[in-house]
Amino acid sequence: MKIRPYIIYLIFLAGCANDSIYSELLKNFTILVNGPQDISQEQVDKVPYASMQARLGNSENSLIVLEEDKDNTLKWTTSNYVKIYTQKGFVIRLTGLGNELQKIDLDKNHPANLTQYPEDKIALTSFYSFENPQLFRLPVKTIFSYVKDETITILGKKIETKVFREESLKNLISWEFENKYWVNKDREIVKSIQYFSPKNPPIHLLVTKKYLKP
């Protein structure tokens, strides 16, 4: 299933002003700012398709739009052609930034494959493949665990969530990271901070308009 009309909205909104919310994703991702502003409900409503708020590191927030649903993988895009691929909210591929995450082969017991979140710590081994530079199927061991319950606010609405952490262990390239996921009562990730490459800051994602599968 392909969602094509979103392209019209991306082109229109990207050309509305020099500080387009779409162009900010790449333009400012290395600029350290304090407290980036959340996307407003008005901005979300301009695009009648599934969307997420996204930012790299401490850059400004941008709105990314669902382009495609294929084989249970959602592909999100910006006007700068950064592509973010997610599986049940977990980033499994990200391209368009130079140092590319080509694929994560997630552990068979990873919550992305089971849609179950552990009450106790679990050990996982996933395999990461990168381009520029190329690295194929790097084994990365992580510990996935529950942290706490937390109420968060998205577009003015309070949402009860459980917070989970995925922490890397020692690996061949000494890559250290800690991913965080906020999961609602329906076991859906509504907010996350995810590392996808040793050479890039983490991506912050927040669901602004849920995708309703036909």
PDB file of C-alpha atoms in Angstrom:
ATOM      1  CA  MET A   1       0.000   0.000   0.000  1.00  0.00           C
ATOM      2  CA  LYS A   2       1.476   3.381  -0.990  1.00  0.00           C
ATOM      3  CA  ILE A   3       0.355   6.739   0.313  1.00  0.00           C
ATOM      4  CA  ARG A   4       1.145   9.178  -2.499  1.00  0.00           C
ATOM      5  CA  PRO A   5      -0.914  12.391  -1.871  1.00  0.00           C
ATOM      6  CA  TYR A   6       1.323  13.314   1.074  1.00  0.00           C
ATOM      7  CA  ILE A   7       3.951  14.542  -1.440  1.00  0.00           C
ATOM      8  CA  ILE A   8       1.725  17.473  -2.438  1.00  0.00           C
ATOM      9  CA  TYR A   9       1.508  18.572   1.172  1.00  0.00           C
ATOM     10  CA  LEU A  10       5.261  18.252   1.730  1.00  0.00           C
ATOM     11  CA  ILE A  11       6.063  20.406  -1.294  1.00  0.00           C
ATOM     12  CA  PHE A  12       3.454  23.005  -0.369  1.00  0.00           C
ATOM     13  CA  LEU A  13       4.423  23.291   3.285  1.00  0.00           C
ATOM     14  CA  ALA A  14       8.168  23.206   2.577  1.00  0.00           C
ATOM     15  CA  GLY A  15       7.779  26.220   0.293  1.00  0.00           C
ATOM     16  CA  CYS A  16       5.628  28.308   2.630  1.00  0.00           C
ATOM     17  CA  ALA A  17       8.518  29.857   4.537  1.00  0.00           C
ATOM     18  CA  ASN A  18      12.269  29.723   4.918  1.00  0.00           C
ATOM     19  CA  ASP A  19      11.885  28.213   8.376  1.00  0.00           C
ATOM     20  CA  SER A  20       9.686  25.357   7.162  1.00  0.00           C
ATOM     21  CA  ILE A  21       9.229  22.681   9.811  1.00  0.00           C
ATOM     22  CA  TYR A  22      10.392  20.126   7.251  1.00  0.00           C
ATOM     23  CA  SER A  23      13.674  21.790   6.300  1.00  0.00           C
ATOM     24  CA  GLU A  24      14.651  22.141   9.959  1.00  0.00           C
ATOM     25  CA  LEU A  25      15.200  18.397  10.379  1.00  0.00           C
ATOM     26  CA  LEU A  26      18.436  18.464   8.397  1.00  0.00           C
ATOM     27  CA  LYS A  27      19.410  22.126   8.627  1.00  0.00           C
ATOM     28  CA  ASN A  28      19.595  22.319  12.398  1.00  0.00           C
ATOM     29  CA  PHE A  29      20.371  18.832  13.624  1.00  0.00           C
ATOM     30  CA  THR A  30      23.856  19.857  14.825  1.00  0.00           C
ATOM     31  CA  ILE A  31      22.737  23.079  16.491  1.00  0.00           C
ATOM     32  CA  LEU A  32      22.387  22.856  20.239  1.00  0.00           C
ATOM     33  CA  VAL A  33      19.212  24.561  21.417  1.00  0.00           C
ATOM     34  CA  ASN A  34      17.382  24.602  24.699  1.00  0.00           C
ATOM     35  CA  GLY A  35      13.874  23.244  24.837  1.00  0.00           C
ATOM     36  CA  PRO A  36      12.807  22.816  21.200  1.00  0.00           C
ATOM     37  CA  GLN A  37       9.159  23.725  20.698  1.00  0.00           C
ATOM     38  CA  ASP A  38       6.653  20.950  20.090  1.00  0.00           C
ATOM     39  CA  ILE A  39       4.716  20.835  16.832  1.00  0.00           C
ATOM     40  CA  SER A  40       1.294  22.447  17.284  1.00  0.00           C
ATOM     41  CA  GLN A  41      -2.081  20.827  16.709  1.00  0.00           C
ATOM     42  CA  GLU A  42      -2.653  23.314  13.885  1.00  0.00           C
ATOM     43  CA  GLN A  43       0.481  22.134  12.072  1.00  0.00           C
ATOM     44  CA  VAL A  44      -0.502  18.492  12.515  1.00  0.00           C
ATOM     45  CA  ASP A  45      -4.007  19.160  11.178  1.00  0.00           C
ATOM     46  CA  LYS A  46      -2.595  20.633   7.951  1.00  0.00           C
ATOM     47  CA  VAL A  47      -1.568  17.144   6.847  1.00  0.00           C
ATOM     48  CA  PRO A  48      -4.442  14.627   6.826  1.00  0.00           C
ATOM     49  CA  TYR A  49      -2.141  11.617   7.038  1.00  0.00           C
ATOM     50  CA  ALA A  50      -0.376   9.752   9.812  1.00  0.00           C
ATOM     51  CA  SER A  51       2.480  11.831  11.190  1.00  0.00           C
ATOM     52  CA  MET A  52       5.171  12.005  13.848  1.00  0.00           C
ATOM     53  CA  GLN A  53       7.144  14.803  15.415  1.00  0.00           C
ATOM     54  CA  ALA A  54      10.867  14.162  14.950  1.00  0.00           C
ATOM     55  CA  ARG A  55      14.191  15.747  15.728  1.00  0.00           C
ATOM     56  CA  LEU A  56      17.841  14.720  15.671  1.00  0.00           C
ATOM     57  CA  GLY A  57      19.700  15.403  18.888  1.00  0.00           C
ATOM     58  CA  ASN A  58      18.888  18.898  20.140  1.00  0.00           C
ATOM     59  CA  SER A  59      17.672  20.317  16.831  1.00  0.00           C
ATOM     60  CA  GLU A  60      14.267  21.881  16.218  1.00  0.00           C
ATOM     61  CA  ASN A  61      11.268  19.577  15.898  1.00  0.00           C
ATOM     62  CA  SER A  62       9.884  18.713  12.464  1.00  0.00           C
ATOM     63  CA  LEU A  63       6.820  16.868  11.248  1.00  0.00           C
ATOM     64  CA  ILE A  64       7.388  13.672   9.285  1.00  0.00           C
ATOM     65  CA  VAL A  65       4.660  12.018   7.249  1.00  0.00           C
ATOM     66  CA  LEU A  66       3.868   8.399   6.500  1.00  0.00           C
ATOM     67  CA  GLU A  67       4.771   7.519   2.919  1.00  0.00           C
ATOM     68  CA  GLU A  68       4.281   3.764   2.781  1.00  0.00           C
ATOM     69  CA  ASP A  69       3.091   0.714   4.693  1.00  0.00           C
ATOM     70  CA  LYS A  70       4.794  -2.393   3.368  1.00  0.00           C
ATOM     71  CA  ASP A  71       5.215  -5.781   5.039  1.00  0.00           C
ATOM     72  CA  ASN A  72       4.413  -4.309   8.469  1.00  0.00           C
ATOM     73  CA  THR A  73       7.149  -1.703   8.080  1.00  0.00           C
ATOM     74  CA  LEU A  74       6.168   1.968   7.988  1.00  0.00           C
ATOM     75  CA  LYS A  75       8.272   4.382   5.928  1.00  0.00           C
ATOM     76  CA  TRP A  76       8.203   8.034   7.039  1.00  0.00           C
ATOM     77  CA  THR A  77       9.708  10.899   5.065  1.00  0.00           C
ATOM     78  CA  THR A  78      10.602  14.593   5.083  1.00  0.00           C
ATOM     79  CA  SER A  79      10.868  17.082   2.227  1.00  0.00           C
ATOM     80  CA  ASN A  80      14.654  16.581   2.445  1.00  0.00           C
ATOM     81  CA  TYR A  81      14.156  12.888   1.605  1.00  0.00           C
ATOM     82  CA  VAL A  82      15.314  11.566   4.942  1.00  0.00           C
ATOM     83  CA  LYS A  83      13.606   8.179   5.234  1.00  0.00           C
ATOM     84  CA  ILE A  84      12.787   6.605   8.586  1.00  0.00           C
ATOM     85  CA  TYR A  85      11.545   3.015   8.677  1.00  0.00           C
ATOM     86  CA  THR A  86       9.792   1.722  11.785  1.00  0.00           C
ATOM     87  CA  GLN A  87       8.466  -1.616  12.951  1.00  0.00           C
ATOM     88  CA  LYS A  88       5.878  -1.250  15.722  1.00  0.00           C
ATOM     89  CA  GLY A  89       7.525   2.046  16.648  1.00  0.00           C
ATOM     90  CA  PHE A  90      11.115   0.781  16.625  1.00  0.00           C
ATOM     91  CA  VAL A  91      13.484   2.369  14.095  1.00  0.00           C
ATOM     92  CA  ILE A  92      14.955  -0.404  11.924  1.00  0.00           C
ATOM     93  CA  ARG A  93      16.361   1.687   9.046  1.00  0.00           C
ATOM     94  CA  LEU A  94      17.235   5.368   8.478  1.00  0.00           C
ATOM     95  CA  THR A  95      18.681   6.853   5.285  1.00  0.00           C
ATOM     96  CA  GLY A  96      19.490  10.295   3.906  1.00  0.00           C
ATOM     97  CA  LEU A  97      22.013  11.544   6.460  1.00  0.00           C
ATOM     98  CA  GLY A  98      25.257  10.234   4.986  1.00  0.00           C
ATOM     99  CA  ASN A  99      26.074   7.626   7.611  1.00  0.00           C
ATOM    100  CA  GLU A 100      23.160   5.299   6.944  1.00  0.00           C
ATOM    101  CA  LEU A 101      21.485   2.629   8.974  1.00  0.00           C
ATOM    102  CA  GLN A 102      20.639   0.080   6.299  1.00  0.00           C
ATOM    103  CA  LYS A 103      18.935  -2.442   8.518  1.00  0.00           C
ATOM    104  CA  ILE A 104      18.551  -3.801  12.021  1.00  0.00           C
ATOM    105  CA  ASP A 105      17.818  -7.509  12.257  1.00  0.00           C
ATOM    106  CA  LEU A 106      16.153  -7.516  15.640  1.00  0.00           C
ATOM    107  CA  ASP A 107      16.452 -10.367  18.117  1.00  0.00           C
ATOM    108  CA  LYS A 108      13.530 -12.792  17.768  1.00  0.00           C
ATOM    109  CA  ASN A 109      12.574 -12.002  21.382  1.00  0.00           C
ATOM    110  CA  HIS A 110      12.687  -8.245  20.857  1.00  0.00           C
ATOM    111  CA  PRO A 111       9.393  -6.482  21.750  1.00  0.00           C
ATOM    112  CA  ALA A 112       9.180  -5.311  18.124  1.00  0.00           C
ATOM    113  CA  ASN A 113       8.668  -8.936  17.130  1.00  0.00           C
ATOM    114  CA  LEU A 114       6.497 -10.013  20.035  1.00  0.00           C
ATOM    115  CA  THR A 115       4.597  -6.811  20.995  1.00  0.00           C
ATOM    116  CA  GLN A 116       5.209  -7.837  24.594  1.00  0.00           C
ATOM    117  CA  TYR A 117       7.142  -5.735  27.043  1.00  0.00           C
ATOM    118  CA  PRO A 118       9.123  -7.458  29.790  1.00  0.00           C
ATOM    119  CA  GLU A 119       8.483  -6.969  33.474  1.00  0.00           C
ATOM    120  CA  ASP A 120      12.023  -8.167  34.149  1.00  0.00           C
ATOM    121  CA  LYS A 121      15.265  -7.438  32.328  1.00  0.00           C
ATOM    122  CA  ILE A 122      15.880  -9.419  29.152  1.00  0.00           C
ATOM    123  CA  ALA A 123      19.086  -9.812  27.144  1.00  0.00           C
ATOM    124  CA  LEU A 124      18.874  -9.329  23.371  1.00  0.00           C
ATOM    125  CA  THR A 125      21.258  -9.592  20.425  1.00  0.00           C
ATOM    126  CA  SER A 126      20.397  -7.657  17.268  1.00  0.00           C
ATOM    127  CA  PHE A 127      22.466  -7.169  14.108  1.00  0.00           C
ATOM    128  CA  TYR A 128      23.140  -3.695  12.679  1.00  0.00           C
ATOM    129  CA  SER A 129      24.200  -3.001   9.074  1.00  0.00           C
ATOM    130  CA  PHE A 130      25.545   0.432   8.020  1.00  0.00           C
ATOM    131  CA  GLU A 131      26.635   2.314   4.900  1.00  0.00           C
ATOM    132  CA  ASN A 132      29.279   5.100   4.726  1.00  0.00           C
ATOM    133  CA  PRO A 133      31.255   3.476   6.242  1.00  0.00           C
ATOM    134  CA  GLN A 134      30.060  -0.017   5.463  1.00  0.00           C
ATOM    135  CA  LEU A 135      29.629  -2.476   8.282  1.00  0.00           C
ATOM    136  CA  PHE A 136      27.554  -5.625   7.831  1.00  0.00           C
ATOM    137  CA  ARG A 137      25.610  -7.319  10.633  1.00  0.00           C
ATOM    138  CA  LEU A 138      27.405  -5.907  13.641  1.00  0.00           C
ATOM    139  CA  PRO A 139      26.192  -7.927  16.651  1.00  0.00           C
ATOM    140  CA  VAL A 140      24.964  -5.602  19.385  1.00  0.00           C
ATOM    141  CA  LYS A 141      23.892  -7.002  22.732  1.00  0.00           C
ATOM    142  CA  THR A 142      21.411  -4.944  24.743  1.00  0.00           C
ATOM    143  CA  ILE A 143      19.500  -5.175  27.990  1.00  0.00           C
ATOM    144  CA  PHE A 144      15.815  -4.278  27.692  1.00  0.00           C
ATOM    145  CA  SER A 145      14.069  -3.340  30.940  1.00  0.00           C
ATOM    146  CA  TYR A 146      11.135  -1.535  32.525  1.00  0.00           C
ATOM    147  CA  VAL A 147      12.006   1.813  34.158  1.00  0.00           C
ATOM    148  CA  LYS A 148       8.856   3.444  35.528  1.00  0.00           C
ATOM    149  CA  ASP A 149       5.295   4.605  34.879  1.00  0.00           C
ATOM    150  CA  GLU A 150       5.019   8.143  33.539  1.00  0.00           C
ATOM    151  CA  THR A 151       2.244  10.462  32.390  1.00  0.00           C
ATOM    152  CA  ILE A 152       3.207  12.431  29.295  1.00  0.00           C
ATOM    153  CA  THR A 153       1.382  15.110  27.288  1.00  0.00           C
ATOM    154  CA  ILE A 154       1.007  14.943  23.517  1.00  0.00           C
ATOM    155  CA  LEU A 155      -0.847  17.805  21.791  1.00  0.00           C
ATOM    156  CA  GLY A 156      -2.493  18.768  25.071  1.00  0.00           C
ATOM    157  CA  LYS A 157      -3.677  15.243  25.903  1.00  0.00           C
ATOM    158  CA  LYS A 158      -2.313  13.382  28.934  1.00  0.00           C
ATOM    159  CA  ILE A 159      -1.302   9.794  28.247  1.00  0.00           C
ATOM    160  CA  GLU A 160      -0.403   7.125  30.794  1.00  0.00           C
ATOM    161  CA  THR A 161       2.717   5.248  29.717  1.00  0.00           C
ATOM    162  CA  LYS A 162       5.268   2.721  30.867  1.00  0.00           C
ATOM    163  CA  VAL A 163       8.865   3.700  30.179  1.00  0.00           C
ATOM    164  CA  PHE A 164      11.344   1.095  28.966  1.00  0.00           C
ATOM    165  CA  ARG A 165      15.077   1.324  28.431  1.00  0.00           C
ATOM    166  CA  GLU A 166      17.325  -0.544  25.997  1.00  0.00           C
ATOM    167  CA  GLU A 167      20.984  -0.242  26.969  1.00  0.00           C
ATOM    168  CA  SER A 168      23.881  -1.426  24.842  1.00  0.00           C
ATOM    169  CA  LEU A 169      26.565  -3.722  26.211  1.00  0.00           C
ATOM    170  CA  LYS A 170      30.191  -4.035  25.123  1.00  0.00           C
ATOM    171  CA  ASN A 171      30.516  -4.537  21.358  1.00  0.00           C
ATOM    172  CA  LEU A 172      33.167  -4.682  18.623  1.00  0.00           C
ATOM    173  CA  ILE A 173      33.157  -0.912  17.925  1.00  0.00           C
ATOM    174  CA  SER A 174      32.684   0.241  21.550  1.00  0.00           C
ATOM    175  CA  TRP A 175      29.356   1.858  20.658  1.00  0.00           C
ATOM    176  CA  GLU A 176      27.499   2.897  23.779  1.00  0.00           C
ATOM    177  CA  PHE A 177      23.869   4.011  23.693  1.00  0.00           C
ATOM    178  CA  GLU A 178      20.640   3.969  25.649  1.00  0.00           C
ATOM    179  CA  ASN A 179      17.278   3.959  23.897  1.00  0.00           C
ATOM    180  CA  LYS A 180      14.074   4.922  25.721  1.00  0.00           C
ATOM    181  CA  TYR A 181      10.498   4.058  24.821  1.00  0.00           C
ATOM    182  CA  TRP A 182       7.201   5.343  26.198  1.00  0.00           C
ATOM    183  CA  VAL A 183       4.496   2.684  25.708  1.00  0.00           C
ATOM    184  CA  ASN A 184       0.764   3.350  26.143  1.00  0.00           C
ATOM    185  CA  LYS A 185      -1.893   1.012  27.551  1.00  0.00           C
ATOM    186  CA  ASP A 186      -2.424  -0.485  24.076  1.00  0.00           C
ATOM    187  CA  ARG A 187       1.260  -1.513  24.019  1.00  0.00           C
ATOM    188  CA  GLU A 188       2.091   1.057  21.348  1.00  0.00           C
ATOM    189  CA  ILE A 189       5.182   3.261  21.378  1.00  0.00           C
ATOM    190  CA  VAL A 190       3.983   6.875  21.454  1.00  0.00           C
ATOM    191  CA  LYS A 191       7.329   8.492  22.227  1.00  0.00           C
ATOM    192  CA  SER A 192      10.920   7.344  21.896  1.00  0.00           C
ATOM    193  CA  ILE A 193      14.580   8.328  21.865  1.00  0.00           C
ATOM    194  CA  GLN A 194      16.500   5.944  19.617  1.00  0.00           C
ATOM    195  CA  TYR A 195      20.131   5.718  18.526  1.00  0.00           C
ATOM    196  CA  PHE A 196      20.608   4.408  15.010  1.00  0.00           C
ATOM    197  CA  SER A 197      24.264   5.084  14.153  1.00  0.00           C
ATOM    198  CA  PRO A 198      27.530   5.672  16.045  1.00  0.00           C
ATOM    199  CA  LYS A 199      28.095   8.823  13.950  1.00  0.00           C
ATOM    200  CA  ASN A 200      24.724  10.515  14.501  1.00  0.00           C
ATOM    201  CA  PRO A 201      22.790  11.841  17.491  1.00  0.00           C
ATOM    202  CA  PRO A 202      19.645   9.970  18.539  1.00  0.00           C
ATOM    203  CA  ILE A 203      16.320  10.570  16.878  1.00  0.00           C
ATOM    204  CA  HIS A 204      13.427  11.744  19.069  1.00  0.00           C
ATOM    205  CA  LEU A 205      10.017  10.573  17.864  1.00  0.00           C
ATOM    206  CA  LEU A 206       6.543  11.489  19.089  1.00  0.00           C
ATOM    207  CA  VAL A 207       3.337  10.182  17.511  1.00  0.00           C
ATOM    208  CA  THR A 208       1.143  13.140  16.533  1.00  0.00           C
ATOM    209  CA  LYS A 209      -1.392  11.371  14.327  1.00  0.00           C
ATOM    210  CA  LYS A 210      -1.716   7.612  14.662  1.00  0.00           C
ATOM    211  CA  TYR A 211      -1.696   5.464  11.553  1.00  0.00           C
ATOM    212  CA  LEU A 212      -4.937   3.486  11.215  1.00  0.00           C
ATOM    213  CA  LYS A 213      -4.240   0.454   9.080  1.00  0.00           C
ATOM    214  CA  PRO A 214      -7.023  -0.130   6.494  1.00  0.00           C
TER     215      PRO A 214
END
